[in-house]
C-alpha positions as a Python dict, from the first residue, in 0.01 Angstrom:
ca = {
    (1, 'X'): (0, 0, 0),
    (2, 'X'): (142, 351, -90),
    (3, 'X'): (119, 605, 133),
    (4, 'X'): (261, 967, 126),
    (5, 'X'): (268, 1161, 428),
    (6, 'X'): (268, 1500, 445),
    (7, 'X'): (304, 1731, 804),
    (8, 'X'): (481, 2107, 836),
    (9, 'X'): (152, 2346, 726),
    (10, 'X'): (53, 2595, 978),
    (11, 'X'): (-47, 2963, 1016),
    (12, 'X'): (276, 3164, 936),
    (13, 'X'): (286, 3546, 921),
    (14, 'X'): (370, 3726, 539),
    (15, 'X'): (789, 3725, 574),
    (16, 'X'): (770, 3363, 740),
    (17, 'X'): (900, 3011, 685),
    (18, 'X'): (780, 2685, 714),
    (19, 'X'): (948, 2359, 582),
    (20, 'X'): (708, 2110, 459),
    (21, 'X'): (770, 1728, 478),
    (22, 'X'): (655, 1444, 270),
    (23, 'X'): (742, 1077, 420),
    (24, 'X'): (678, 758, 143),
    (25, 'X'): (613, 415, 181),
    (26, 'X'): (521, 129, -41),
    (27, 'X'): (730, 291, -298),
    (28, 'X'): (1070, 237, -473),
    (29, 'X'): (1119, 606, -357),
    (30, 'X'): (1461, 669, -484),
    (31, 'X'): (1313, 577, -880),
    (32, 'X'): (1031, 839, -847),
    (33, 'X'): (1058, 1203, -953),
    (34, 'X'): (903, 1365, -607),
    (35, 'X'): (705, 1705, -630),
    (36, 'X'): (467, 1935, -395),
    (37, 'X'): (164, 2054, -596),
    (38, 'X'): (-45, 2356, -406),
    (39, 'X'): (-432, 2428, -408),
    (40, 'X'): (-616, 2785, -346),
    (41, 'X'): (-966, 2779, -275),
    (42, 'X'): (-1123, 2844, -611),
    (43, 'X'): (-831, 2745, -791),
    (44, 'X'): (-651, 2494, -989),
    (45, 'X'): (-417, 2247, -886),
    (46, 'X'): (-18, 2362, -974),
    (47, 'X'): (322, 2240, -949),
    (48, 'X'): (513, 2436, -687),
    (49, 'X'): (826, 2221, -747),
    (50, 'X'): (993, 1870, -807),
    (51, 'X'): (1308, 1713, -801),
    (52, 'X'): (1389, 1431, -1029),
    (53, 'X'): (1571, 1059, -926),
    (54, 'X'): (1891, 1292, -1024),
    (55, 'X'): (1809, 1519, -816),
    (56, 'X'): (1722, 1808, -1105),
    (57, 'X'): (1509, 2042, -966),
    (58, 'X'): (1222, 2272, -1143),
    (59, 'X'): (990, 2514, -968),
    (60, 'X'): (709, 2709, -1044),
    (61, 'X'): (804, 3090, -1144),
    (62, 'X'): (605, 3225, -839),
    (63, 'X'): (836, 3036, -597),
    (64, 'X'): (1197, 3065, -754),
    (65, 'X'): (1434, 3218, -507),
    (66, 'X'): (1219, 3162, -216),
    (67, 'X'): (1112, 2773, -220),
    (68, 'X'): (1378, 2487, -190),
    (69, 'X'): (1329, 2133, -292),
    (70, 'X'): (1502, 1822, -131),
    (71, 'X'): (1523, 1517, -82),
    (72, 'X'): (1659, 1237, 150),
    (73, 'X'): (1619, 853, -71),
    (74, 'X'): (1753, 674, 238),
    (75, 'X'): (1486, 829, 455),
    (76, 'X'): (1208, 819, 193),
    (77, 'X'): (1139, 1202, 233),
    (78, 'X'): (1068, 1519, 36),
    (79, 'X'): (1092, 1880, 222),
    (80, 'X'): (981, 2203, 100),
    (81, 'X'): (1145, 2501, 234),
    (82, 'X'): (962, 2773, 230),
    (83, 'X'): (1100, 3135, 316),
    (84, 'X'): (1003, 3526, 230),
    (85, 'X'): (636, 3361, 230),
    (86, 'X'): (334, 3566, 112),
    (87, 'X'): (-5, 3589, 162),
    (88, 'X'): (-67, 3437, -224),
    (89, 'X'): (143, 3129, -91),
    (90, 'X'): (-180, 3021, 112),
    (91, 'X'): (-319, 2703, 0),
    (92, 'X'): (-294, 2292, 37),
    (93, 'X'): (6, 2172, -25),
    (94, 'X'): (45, 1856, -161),
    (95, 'X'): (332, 1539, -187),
    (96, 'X'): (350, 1391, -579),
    (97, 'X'): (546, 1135, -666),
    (98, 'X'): (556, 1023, -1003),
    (99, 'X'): (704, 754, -1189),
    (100, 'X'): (626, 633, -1572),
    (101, 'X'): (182, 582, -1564),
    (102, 'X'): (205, 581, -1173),
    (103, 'X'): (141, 828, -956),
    (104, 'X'): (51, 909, -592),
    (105, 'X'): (-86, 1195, -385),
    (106, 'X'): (-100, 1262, -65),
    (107, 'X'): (-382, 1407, 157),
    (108, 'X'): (-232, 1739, 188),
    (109, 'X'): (-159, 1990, 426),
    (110, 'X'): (-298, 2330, 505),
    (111, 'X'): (-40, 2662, 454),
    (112, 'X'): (-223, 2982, 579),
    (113, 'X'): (-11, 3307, 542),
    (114, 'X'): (-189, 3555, 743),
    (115, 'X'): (-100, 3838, 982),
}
């Protein structure tokens, strides 16, 4: 059974950080390109950021400079560091991974940037 895990989301003020993680199992993690997707209320899914098996990375123009991807293969994990947050960072966050026709979600955590 796959499972991804995320935890980290919380109530940060505009300027904050947060770091986001993203635990797998059931997976051959290191083989799977790993990514955090966000939803606003109202809005579509996007891609915030992934980092392949290589360890390329790729994030969405909103986030460059401010948003690090990573990634630990003998701990199964993702993070998402998130600094210099803003209020238009507020959404669910969510742990992809993604491998050739498979691919898993998880059930997403909450990011409110409010003051």
């Amino acid at each position: 059974q796959v499972q991804l895990v995320e935890s980290g989301g919380g109530l940060v003020q505009p300027g904050g950080s947060l770091r986001l993680d993203c635990g797998a199992s059931g997976i051959i993690f290191s083989v799977y390109t790993m990514g955090w997707f966000r939803q606003a209320p109202g809005k579509q899914r996007e891609l915030v950021a992934q980092i392949t098996r290589g360890g390329t990375t790729n994030y969405a123009d909103s986030v460059k400079g401010r948003f690090t991807i990573s990634r630990e293969n003998a701990n199964n994990a993702v993070y998402l560091h998130m600094n210099s947050l803003k209020p238009e960072d507020t959404a669910v966050y969510y742990c992809n991974a993604d491998y050739w026709r498979r691919s898993y979600w998880g059930q997403g955590t909450q990011v409110t940037v409010s003051s």
